[in-house]
Coordinates of C-alpha atoms in Angstrom, one line a residue:
M140 CA 23.6 -30.7 6.6
L141 CA 22.7 -27.1 7.8
K142 CA 19.9 -25.5 6.0
P143 CA 20.8 -22.1 4.5
F144 CA 19.4 -19.1 6.5
K145 CA 16.5 -17.5 4.9
R146 CA 15.4 -14.1 6.1
K147 CA 11.7 -13.4 6.3
T148 CA 10.4 -10.9 3.7
L149 CA 9.0 -7.6 4.9
G150 CA 5.7 -8.5 3.3
D151 CA 5.4 -11.7 5.3
I152 CA 6.2 -9.9 8.6
L153 CA 3.6 -7.2 7.9
L154 CA 1.1 -10.0 7.1
Q155 CA 1.9 -11.9 10.3
K156 CA 1.6 -8.8 12.4
G157 CA -1.8 -8.1 10.9
E158 CA -0.7 -4.8 9.5
L159 CA -1.6 -5.8 5.9
T160 CA -4.3 -7.9 4.5
P161 CA -3.5 -10.5 1.8
D162 CA -5.2 -8.3 -0.8
Q163 CA -3.2 -5.2 0.3
L164 CA 0.0 -7.1 0.1
A165 CA -0.8 -8.5 -3.3
Y166 CA -1.6 -4.9 -4.5
A167 CA 1.7 -3.6 -3.0
L168 CA 3.7 -6.4 -4.6
D169 CA 2.1 -5.8 -8.0
R170 CA 3.0 -2.1 -7.7
Q171 CA 6.6 -3.0 -6.7
Q172 CA 7.0 -5.2 -9.8
A173 CA 5.6 -2.5 -12.0
T174 CA 7.6 0.5 -10.6
G175 CA 10.6 -1.1 -8.9
E176 CA 9.9 0.9 -5.8
R177 CA 10.6 -0.6 -2.3
L178 CA 7.7 -2.4 -0.6
G179 CA 7.9 -0.3 2.5
A180 CA 7.9 3.0 0.5
I181 CA 4.8 1.8 -1.4
C182 CA 2.9 0.9 1.8
L183 CA 3.8 4.2 3.4
A184 CA 2.8 6.3 0.3
D185 CA -0.6 4.6 0.1
A186 CA -1.1 4.9 3.9
L187 CA -1.4 1.1 4.3
I188 CA 1.0 1.3 7.3
T189 CA 2.5 3.9 9.5
E190 CA 6.2 4.8 9.7
T191 CA 6.4 3.3 13.2
V192 CA 5.0 0.0 11.9
L193 CA 7.6 0.0 9.0
A194 CA 10.5 0.6 11.4
Q195 CA 9.4 -2.2 13.8
A196 CA 9.0 -4.6 10.9
L197 CA 12.4 -3.8 9.5
A198 CA 14.0 -4.2 13.0
E199 CA 12.3 -7.7 13.2
Q200 CA 13.4 -8.6 9.6
F201 CA 17.1 -7.8 10.3
A202 CA 17.1 -9.0 14.0
M203 CA 17.8 -5.5 15.3
E204 CA 16.3 -3.6 18.2
Y205 CA 13.6 -1.0 17.5
V206 CA 14.1 2.3 19.3
D207 CA 11.5 5.0 19.9
L208 CA 13.1 8.4 19.6
K209 CA 10.0 10.4 20.8
G210 CA 11.2 12.2 23.9
F211 CA 14.8 11.1 23.3
R212 CA 17.4 13.5 24.6
P213 CA 20.7 13.2 22.7
D214 CA 24.0 13.2 24.6
E215 CA 25.8 16.4 23.5
A216 CA 29.2 14.9 24.4
I217 CA 28.7 12.0 21.9
F218 CA 27.3 14.5 19.3
S219 CA 30.3 16.7 19.6
A220 CA 32.7 13.8 19.3
L221 CA 31.4 12.7 15.9
P222 CA 31.9 14.4 12.6
P223 CA 28.7 16.4 11.9
D224 CA 28.7 15.9 8.2
M225 CA 28.8 12.1 8.6
M226 CA 25.6 12.1 10.7
Y227 CA 23.8 14.0 7.9
R228 CA 25.4 12.0 5.1
Y229 CA 24.7 8.6 6.6
H230 CA 21.5 9.7 8.3
F231 CA 22.0 8.3 11.8
I232 CA 21.7 9.4 15.4
P233 CA 24.3 8.3 18.1
L234 CA 22.5 6.8 21.1
E235 CA 25.0 5.7 23.7
I236 CA 28.6 4.4 24.1
E237 CA 29.4 1.3 26.1
G238 CA 33.1 0.7 26.3
E239 CA 34.3 0.9 22.7
T240 CA 30.9 0.1 21.2
L241 CA 28.7 2.9 19.9
S242 CA 24.9 2.4 19.5
V243 CA 23.3 4.3 16.6
A244 CA 19.8 4.7 15.3
I245 CA 19.3 4.2 11.6
A246 CA 16.2 4.1 9.4
D247 CA 17.3 1.7 6.6
P248 CA 19.0 -1.5 7.7
T249 CA 19.0 -2.8 4.1
A250 CA 21.8 -0.3 3.1
V251 CA 24.5 -2.8 4.1
L252 CA 27.3 -1.1 2.2
K253 CA 26.5 2.2 3.9
L254 CA 26.5 0.5 7.4
D255 CA 29.9 -1.1 6.6
E256 CA 31.3 2.3 5.5
M257 CA 30.1 3.8 8.8
S258 CA 31.9 1.2 10.9
L259 CA 35.2 1.7 8.9
L260 CA 35.0 5.5 9.1
L261 CA 34.2 5.6 12.8
E262 CA 36.8 3.0 13.5
R263 CA 34.8 1.3 16.3
P264 CA 32.3 -1.5 16.6
L265 CA 28.7 -0.3 16.0
V266 CA 25.4 -1.6 17.3
F267 CA 22.6 -0.7 14.9
K268 CA 19.0 0.0 16.1
V269 CA 16.1 0.9 13.9
A270 CA 14.0 4.1 14.3
E271 CA 11.6 6.1 12.1
E272 CA 13.3 8.2 9.4
S273 CA 11.3 11.4 10.4
E274 CA 12.4 11.1 14.0
I275 CA 16.1 10.8 13.0
S276 CA 15.7 13.9 10.8
Y277 CA 14.0 15.8 13.6
H278 CA 16.8 15.0 16.1
L279 CA 19.5 15.9 13.5
K280 CA 17.9 19.4 13.2
K281 CA 17.3 20.2 16.9
G282 CA 19.1 20.8 20.2
E283 CA 22.2 22.7 21.1
G284 CA 24.4 20.5 18.9
T285 CA 22.4 21.6 15.9
S286 CA 23.8 25.0 15.4
R287 CA 27.4 23.6 15.5
V288 CA 26.4 20.8 13.1
L289 CA 24.6 23.3 10.7
K290 CA 27.5 25.8 10.7
E291 CA 30.0 23.0 9.8
V292 CA 27.6 21.3 7.3
S293 CA 26.7 24.6 5.7
E294 CA 30.0 24.3 3.8
D295 CA 28.6 21.3 2.0
F296 CA 25.4 23.1 0.9
M297 CA 25.1 24.8 -2.4
I298 CA 23.2 28.0 -1.8
Q299 CA 21.7 29.3 -5.0
L300 CA 20.7 32.9 -5.0
V301 CA 17.8 33.4 -7.4
T302 CA 17.4 36.7 -9.3
E303 CA 14.8 37.8 -11.9
T304 CA 15.3 39.3 -15.3
E305 CA 13.2 42.0 -16.9
K306 CA 11.0 39.3 -18.4
G307 CA 10.4 37.8 -15.0
E308 CA 12.1 34.4 -15.5
E309 CA 14.5 33.1 -12.8
V310 CA 18.2 33.0 -13.4
L311 CA 20.4 31.1 -10.9
S312 CA 23.6 32.8 -9.8
V313 CA 25.3 29.9 -8.1
E314 CA 27.5 30.6 -5.1
N315 CA 29.3 27.6 -3.7
V316 CA 30.2 27.9 -0.1
T317 CA 33.7 26.5 -0.1
A318 CA 36.8 26.8 2.1
D319 CA 38.1 30.0 0.5
T320 CA 34.7 31.8 0.6
S321 CA 34.4 35.0 2.5
P322 CA 33.7 34.5 6.2
I323 CA 30.8 37.0 5.8
I324 CA 29.1 34.8 3.2
K325 CA 29.6 31.8 5.5
L326 CA 28.1 33.8 8.4
V327 CA 25.0 34.8 6.4
N328 CA 24.5 31.3 5.0
S329 CA 24.9 29.5 8.3
T330 CA 22.5 32.0 10.0
I331 CA 19.9 31.4 7.3
L332 CA 20.3 27.6 7.6
D333 CA 20.1 27.7 11.4
A334 CA 17.1 30.0 11.4
L335 CA 15.2 27.7 9.1
T336 CA 15.7 24.7 11.4
R337 CA 14.5 26.6 14.4
R338 CA 11.1 27.6 13.0
T339 CA 12.2 31.2 12.9
S340 CA 9.9 33.8 11.3
D341 CA 12.3 36.8 11.3
I342 CA 16.1 37.2 11.7
H343 CA 17.0 40.5 13.4
I344 CA 20.6 41.9 13.0
E345 CA 21.1 44.7 15.5
T346 CA 24.1 46.9 15.8
T347 CA 24.9 48.0 19.4
S348 CA 27.9 49.5 21.2
E349 CA 28.9 45.9 22.3
G350 CA 28.8 44.5 18.8
V351 CA 26.4 43.0 16.2
I352 CA 23.8 40.8 17.8
I353 CA 21.8 38.3 15.7
K354 CA 18.3 37.4 17.1
Y355 CA 15.6 35.0 15.9
R356 CA 11.9 35.6 16.3
I357 CA 10.4 32.2 17.2
D358 CA 6.6 32.0 18.0
G359 CA 6.5 35.8 18.1
V360 CA 9.3 36.3 20.7
L361 CA 12.9 37.3 20.1
Y362 CA 15.8 35.1 21.2
K363 CA 19.5 35.7 20.9
A364 CA 21.1 33.4 18.3
T365 CA 24.7 34.3 18.9
E366 CA 27.0 36.1 21.2
P367 CA 27.8 39.7 20.0
I368 CA 30.0 39.8 16.8
D369 CA 32.7 42.4 16.5
N370 CA 31.4 45.7 15.0
H371 CA 34.2 45.4 12.5
F372 CA 31.9 42.9 10.6
Q373 CA 28.8 45.1 10.7
G374 CA 29.5 46.9 7.4
P375 CA 30.4 43.8 5.3
L376 CA 27.4 41.9 6.8
I377 CA 24.9 44.5 5.9
S378 CA 26.5 45.0 2.5
R379 CA 26.2 41.3 1.8
L380 CA 22.5 41.5 2.5
K381 CA 22.2 44.5 0.3
V382 CA 23.9 42.7 -2.6
M383 CA 21.6 39.7 -2.2
S384 CA 18.6 42.0 -2.1
E385 CA 19.8 44.1 -5.1
L386 CA 19.9 47.3 -2.9
D387 CA 22.3 50.3 -3.1
I388 CA 25.3 49.4 -1.0
S389 CA 26.6 53.0 -1.0
E390 CA 23.5 54.4 0.6
R391 CA 23.7 54.2 4.4
R392 CA 21.6 57.1 5.5
I393 CA 18.0 56.1 4.5
P394 CA 15.9 52.9 5.0
Q395 CA 15.9 50.4 2.1
D396 CA 13.6 47.5 1.5
G397 CA 14.3 44.5 -0.8
R398 CA 13.9 40.8 -1.2
F399 CA 15.8 37.8 -2.3
K400 CA 15.1 34.2 -3.0
V401 CA 17.4 31.3 -2.1
R402 CA 17.3 27.7 -3.2
I403 CA 18.7 25.3 -0.6
A404 CA 18.8 21.6 -1.2
G405 CA 16.2 21.9 -4.0
K406 CA 13.8 24.0 -1.9
S407 CA 13.0 27.6 -2.9
I408 CA 12.5 30.1 0.0
D409 CA 11.7 33.8 -0.2
F410 CA 13.1 36.4 2.1
R411 CA 12.1 40.1 2.6
V412 CA 14.8 42.4 3.8
S413 CA 14.5 45.8 5.6
I414 CA 17.6 47.9 6.2
M415 CA 17.3 50.8 8.7
P416 CA 20.0 53.3 9.9
S417 CA 20.6 53.3 13.7
A418 CA 22.8 55.1 16.1
F419 CA 25.6 52.6 15.7
G420 CA 25.3 51.8 12.0
E421 CA 22.6 49.9 10.1
D422 CA 20.2 47.3 11.4
A423 CA 18.5 44.6 9.3
V424 CA 15.4 42.5 9.6
I425 CA 14.9 39.5 7.4
R426 CA 11.4 38.0 7.1
I427 CA 11.4 34.3 6.1
L428 CA 8.6 33.2 3.8
D429 CA 9.1 29.4 3.7
K430 CA 6.1 28.4 1.7
E431 CA 6.7 24.6 1.9
S432 CA 7.1 24.9 5.7
I433 CA 3.8 26.8 6.0
A434 CA 2.1 24.1 3.9
T435 CA 3.5 21.4 6.3
D436 CA 2.7 23.2 9.5
L437 CA -0.9 24.1 8.5
R438 CA -1.7 20.6 7.2
G439 CA -4.0 21.7 4.4
L440 CA -4.9 25.2 5.7
T441 CA -8.2 24.6 7.4
L442 CA -9.7 27.0 10.0
E443 CA -9.4 24.3 12.7
T444 CA -5.6 24.2 12.3
L445 CA -5.4 27.9 13.2
G446 CA -6.6 27.1 16.8
M447 CA -9.7 29.2 16.9
A448 CA -12.5 28.2 19.3
S449 CA -15.1 26.0 17.6
H450 CA -18.0 28.4 18.2
E451 CA -16.0 31.2 16.5
I452 CA -15.2 29.0 13.5
K453 CA -18.9 28.2 13.1
R454 CA -19.7 32.0 13.1
F455 CA -16.8 32.8 10.8
R456 CA -17.7 30.1 8.3
K457 CA -21.2 31.6 8.0
M458 CA -19.7 35.0 7.1
I459 CA -17.2 33.7 4.5
K460 CA -19.9 31.8 2.6
E461 CA -22.0 34.9 1.9
P462 CA -22.3 35.7 -1.8
Y463 CA -21.0 39.3 -1.5
G464 CA -19.7 41.9 1.0
M465 CA -16.4 42.4 2.9
V466 CA -14.7 40.1 5.4
L467 CA -12.1 42.1 7.3
V468 CA -9.4 40.7 9.5
T469 CA -7.4 43.1 11.7
G470 CA -4.4 42.9 14.0
P471 CA -0.8 43.9 14.3
T472 CA 2.0 42.6 12.0
G473 CA 2.6 38.9 12.5
S474 CA -0.7 38.1 14.1
G475 CA -1.7 35.6 11.4
K476 CA -4.2 37.7 9.5
T477 CA -3.1 36.5 6.0
T478 CA -2.9 32.9 7.1
T479 CA -6.5 33.1 8.4
L480 CA -7.7 34.5 5.0
Y481 CA -5.8 31.7 3.2
G482 CA -7.6 29.2 5.4
A483 CA -11.0 30.9 4.5
L484 CA -10.2 30.9 0.8
T485 CA -9.2 27.2 0.9
E486 CA -12.5 26.3 2.5
I487 CA -14.7 28.2 0.0
H488 CA -12.8 27.3 -3.1
T489 CA -14.9 24.8 -5.1
G490 CA -13.6 25.5 -8.6
E491 CA -16.9 26.9 -9.7
E492 CA -16.0 30.5 -9.0
K493 CA -13.1 32.7 -10.0
I494 CA -11.0 33.7 -7.0
I495 CA -8.2 36.3 -7.4
T496 CA -5.8 37.5 -4.8
I497 CA -3.4 40.5 -4.8
E498 CA -0.7 40.2 -2.2
D499 CA 2.7 41.7 -1.0
P500 CA 4.2 39.1 -1.3
V501 CA 2.4 35.9 -2.2
E502 CA 3.3 33.9 0.9
Y503 CA 1.7 30.6 0.1
V504 CA 0.6 29.2 -3.3
L505 CA -3.0 28.1 -3.4
N506 CA -3.9 25.7 -6.1
G507 CA -6.6 26.8 -8.5
I508 CA -6.6 30.4 -7.3
T509 CA -5.1 33.3 -9.3
Q510 CA -2.5 35.1 -7.2
I511 CA -0.9 38.4 -8.1
P512 CA 2.2 39.7 -6.3
V513 CA 2.5 43.5 -5.8
N514 CA 5.5 45.0 -7.4
E515 CA 5.8 48.7 -6.5
K516 CA 9.1 49.2 -8.3
K517 CA 7.3 48.3 -11.6
G518 CA 4.2 50.3 -10.7
L519 CA 2.0 47.4 -9.7
T520 CA 0.4 48.7 -6.4
F521 CA -2.6 47.3 -4.5
A522 CA -4.9 50.0 -6.0
R523 CA -3.7 49.5 -9.6
G524 CA -3.7 45.8 -9.3
L525 CA -7.2 45.7 -7.8
R526 CA -8.6 47.8 -10.7
S527 CA -7.2 45.2 -13.2
V528 CA -8.4 42.3 -11.1
L529 CA -12.0 43.7 -11.4
R530 CA -11.8 43.5 -15.2
H531 CA -11.0 39.7 -14.9
D532 CA -14.6 38.9 -13.8
P533 CA -13.8 37.6 -10.3
D534 CA -16.4 36.3 -7.9
K535 CA -14.2 36.6 -4.8
I536 CA -11.2 38.8 -4.2
M537 CA -8.5 38.9 -1.6
V538 CA -6.6 42.1 -1.0
G539 CA -3.5 41.4 1.1
E540 CA -3.7 44.7 3.0
I541 CA -5.5 48.0 2.7
R542 CA -2.9 50.7 3.2
D543 CA -4.3 53.8 1.5
S544 CA -7.6 55.5 0.8
E545 CA -7.5 54.6 -3.0
T546 CA -7.3 50.9 -2.2
A547 CA -10.0 51.2 0.5
Q548 CA -12.3 53.0 -1.9
I549 CA -12.0 50.4 -4.6
A550 CA -12.4 47.5 -2.1
V551 CA -15.6 49.0 -0.7
Q552 CA -17.0 49.6 -4.1
S553 CA -16.2 46.0 -5.1
A554 CA -18.0 44.7 -2.1
L555 CA -21.0 46.9 -2.8
T556 CA -21.2 45.7 -6.4
G557 CA -21.6 42.0 -5.8
H558 CA -18.1 40.7 -5.0
L559 CA -17.0 39.0 -1.8
V560 CA -13.8 40.8 -0.7
F561 CA -11.4 39.4 1.9
T562 CA -8.9 41.9 3.2
T563 CA -6.8 42.9 6.2
V564 CA -6.0 46.2 7.9
H565 CA -3.8 47.2 10.9
A566 CA -6.0 48.1 13.9
N567 CA -6.1 47.1 17.6
N568 CA -9.6 45.8 17.8
V569 CA -12.8 45.5 15.8
F570 CA -14.1 49.0 16.7
D571 CA -10.8 50.8 15.8
V572 CA -11.3 49.5 12.2
I573 CA -14.3 51.8 11.7
G574 CA -12.2 54.8 12.7
R575 CA -9.4 53.7 10.3
F576 CA -11.7 53.6 7.3
T577 CA -13.4 56.9 8.2
H578 CA -9.9 58.5 8.5
M579 CA -9.2 57.2 4.9
G580 CA -12.1 59.1 3.6
I581 CA -14.6 56.3 3.3
D582 CA -18.3 57.1 3.7
P583 CA -19.4 55.3 7.0
Y584 CA -22.8 54.4 5.4
N585 CA -21.1 52.6 2.4
F586 CA -18.6 51.0 4.6
V587 CA -21.0 49.4 7.1
S588 CA -23.4 48.5 4.3
C589 CA -20.7 46.3 2.6
L590 CA -19.2 44.9 5.8
N591 CA -20.2 41.3 6.7
C592 CA -17.9 41.0 9.7
V593 CA -14.7 42.2 11.3
M594 CA -12.4 39.8 13.1
A595 CA -9.6 41.0 15.3
Q596 CA -6.9 38.4 15.8
R597 CA -3.8 37.7 18.0
L598 CA -1.5 34.7 18.4
V599 CA -0.7 33.2 21.8
R600 CA 2.1 30.7 22.3
K601 CA 1.0 27.2 23.2
L602 CA 2.7 25.5 26.2
C603 CA 5.1 22.8 25.3
P604 CA 3.3 19.5 26.0
S605 CA 6.6 17.8 27.0
C606 CA 7.5 20.1 29.9
K607 CA 4.5 22.2 31.0
K608 CA 3.8 21.9 34.8
P609 CA 0.7 22.6 36.9
I610 CA 0.7 25.9 38.8
A611 CA -1.5 27.1 41.7
H612 CA -2.4 30.8 41.4
T613 CA -3.7 32.7 44.3
D614 CA -7.1 34.3 44.1
Q615 CA -5.4 37.7 44.1
E616 CA -3.2 36.8 41.2
L617 CA -6.2 35.6 39.2
R618 CA -8.2 38.8 40.0
E619 CA -5.2 41.0 38.8
S620 CA -5.4 39.1 35.5
A621 CA -9.2 39.7 35.4
I622 CA -10.0 36.0 35.9
D623 CA -12.8 35.1 38.3
P624 CA -11.3 32.6 40.8
E625 CA -14.6 30.6 40.7
R626 CA -14.0 29.8 37.0
T627 CA -10.7 28.0 37.9
R628 CA -12.2 25.7 40.6
G629 CA -11.5 22.1 39.4
V630 CA -9.4 23.3 36.5
T631 CA -5.7 22.7 36.2
L632 CA -3.7 25.7 35.2
Y633 CA -0.2 25.3 33.8
R634 CA 3.1 27.3 33.5
S635 CA 6.0 27.2 31.1
V636 CA 9.2 25.3 32.1
G637 CA 11.5 24.7 29.1
C638 CA 13.1 21.6 27.6
D639 CA 15.0 20.3 24.5
E640 CA 11.7 19.9 22.6
C641 CA 11.0 23.6 22.8
N642 CA 14.6 25.0 22.8
G643 CA 14.2 25.9 26.5
T644 CA 11.4 28.4 25.8
G645 CA 8.5 26.5 27.5
Y646 CA 6.3 27.1 24.4
R647 CA 5.9 25.3 21.1
G648 CA 3.7 26.7 18.3
R649 CA 1.0 29.3 18.4
S650 CA -2.8 29.4 18.4
A651 CA -5.2 32.1 17.3
I652 CA -7.5 34.1 19.6
V653 CA -10.2 36.1 17.9
E654 CA -12.8 38.8 18.4
L655 CA -15.5 38.4 15.8
L656 CA -18.0 41.2 15.2
D657 CA -21.0 40.1 13.1
L658 CA -22.5 43.3 11.5
N659 CA -26.3 43.0 12.2
D660 CA -28.7 45.9 11.5
E661 CA -28.6 47.2 15.1
I662 CA -24.8 47.5 15.1
R663 CA -24.9 49.1 11.6
E664 CA -27.3 51.7 12.9
L665 CA -25.2 52.4 16.0
I666 CA -22.1 52.9 13.9
I667 CA -23.8 55.3 11.4
S668 CA -25.3 57.3 14.3
K669 CA -21.7 57.5 15.8
A670 CA -22.8 55.8 19.1
P671 CA -20.2 55.6 21.9
I672 CA -17.9 52.5 22.0
A673 CA -19.6 51.3 25.2
A674 CA -23.0 51.0 23.4
L675 CA -21.3 49.2 20.5
K676 CA -19.6 46.7 22.8
K677 CA -22.9 46.0 24.6
A678 CA -24.7 45.3 21.3
A679 CA -21.8 43.2 20.0
Q680 CA -21.8 41.0 23.2
A681 CA -25.6 40.6 22.8
A682 CA -25.0 39.4 19.2
G683 CA -22.5 36.7 20.4
T684 CA -19.1 38.5 20.2
S685 CA -16.4 37.3 22.7
F686 CA -13.7 39.9 23.1
L687 CA -10.0 39.1 22.7
R688 CA -9.3 38.8 26.5
E689 CA -12.2 36.4 26.9
S690 CA -10.9 34.2 24.1
A691 CA -7.4 34.3 25.7
V692 CA -8.8 33.3 29.1
A693 CA -10.6 30.3 27.5
K694 CA -7.2 29.1 26.2
V695 CA -5.7 29.3 29.8
L696 CA -8.7 27.4 31.3
A697 CA -8.3 24.7 28.5
G698 CA -4.6 24.2 29.6
E699 CA -3.3 25.4 26.3
T700 CA -1.4 28.5 27.4
S701 CA -0.3 30.4 30.6
I702 CA -1.7 33.5 32.3
K703 CA 1.8 35.1 31.8
E704 CA 1.4 34.6 28.0
I705 CA -2.1 36.0 27.7
N706 CA -1.0 39.1 29.7
R707 CA 1.8 39.6 27.2
V708 CA -0.6 39.5 24.3
T709 CA -3.9 41.1 25.5
F710 CA -5.0 43.9 27.8
V711 CA -6.6 43.2 31.2
E712 CA -10.0 44.9 30.9

């Protein structure tokens, strides 16, 4: 008589593989009995095993093959032949076709009914292989097939436009994107969805003689998202954005700024909109403020994750731990100034001191810190908000940006009267900041007395680790980029190539380069006596300041970025 087949339990497999100890397994089983959760989910949540270990154990339990999707390149022909909504609904990736049989990667082999449904709907034999759930999600959201998938799947999304009442509470005006919805609404929604999956920071809608062109800013550089759209759609497209942002749709001659909030699949995302008249109509720029994405990317908002050099982090940490004074970060729009200040606040926040921020807008929610959004329509400006903040007995204050002399005056006074003030200002380098504040009518003596440090910052794109290739530069090319050829001896330099992992750009992610000026007594005296910039630079270098170009060259020599990229971001001195 045949013995009935008994499948090994997941716990036994993890125990045999040495991934769990008997005590850990007993703990997980007790949790499972109490909560009803699945054993694998419990072990993952408590960091007892990795996602890879779980996928391999599930593959062994169900006698399936484990497949590693890292570096996997999907076959676009297979992607295009399958219904896109099905891949999202059943959470699988097609791997290859052999004859009539299709191999697919799945994350959950226990969902037997789902797997049977897939076989019936696809009307072909399937071979199931097990992969990590996060890798399947990643491949569903990337590559050339993604935009087609997203545009078709966007019909199944419920996009909820969030508005605010006078009292400030949120009210949802639900707009289902269905078959009879306006094509303009479909275009806006699918553009937003596509931009979010491509790590886009801004969406640019530009009106030209050829038509309307939509571009995405990814890692600080613009890329075309679509072919030109007929100019016939320009008016309705801009009007749709104005309606979402509660702007005046009849006004087409002056710039307008607004904002809207969208809830997609349970996640709330803020957007800032700027409409500007141009020669061929109106252009729009939409800034995406995806707070959850920022939180994931920065993995806890520490200074290390920003990519600064370790010696600069050490110097900056010393400045942000001072009991009072002003910490000033400068740079152009989109250079990561606010993110750096968030990282600094996260590091110094102990719960023993009151920290209040005033921002426009609040880009990332920091636990335990009071954050105030500027609302100029209601009269809450930086200056007015900062006055109120000072009445709330703060120890440390962050002012999102100093734009006018009134805000500058209050910030300097706060720093002189025992508060630690973090703030940003637009300037090209650490020395230009002094001129900016003097121009705003601030007394140079008071300003340099309260200033702990000034940090100028830029972001350089990091080379994609999957496709970067070594490059041999001639000594002449190196000298033209102000790099001493002797420094490159024995060092491998790289260039960008482009692959599926980086959407063909050759770069993936960005890293901060900084110029940190520590205000010592000598530098303060030179500033007050209006010494020339050359003397200031010499004193700053003696005090340990590395200029932006030097920080950028260090990234090249470390193999993190290319010479072409640092020449795009910094001046050759």
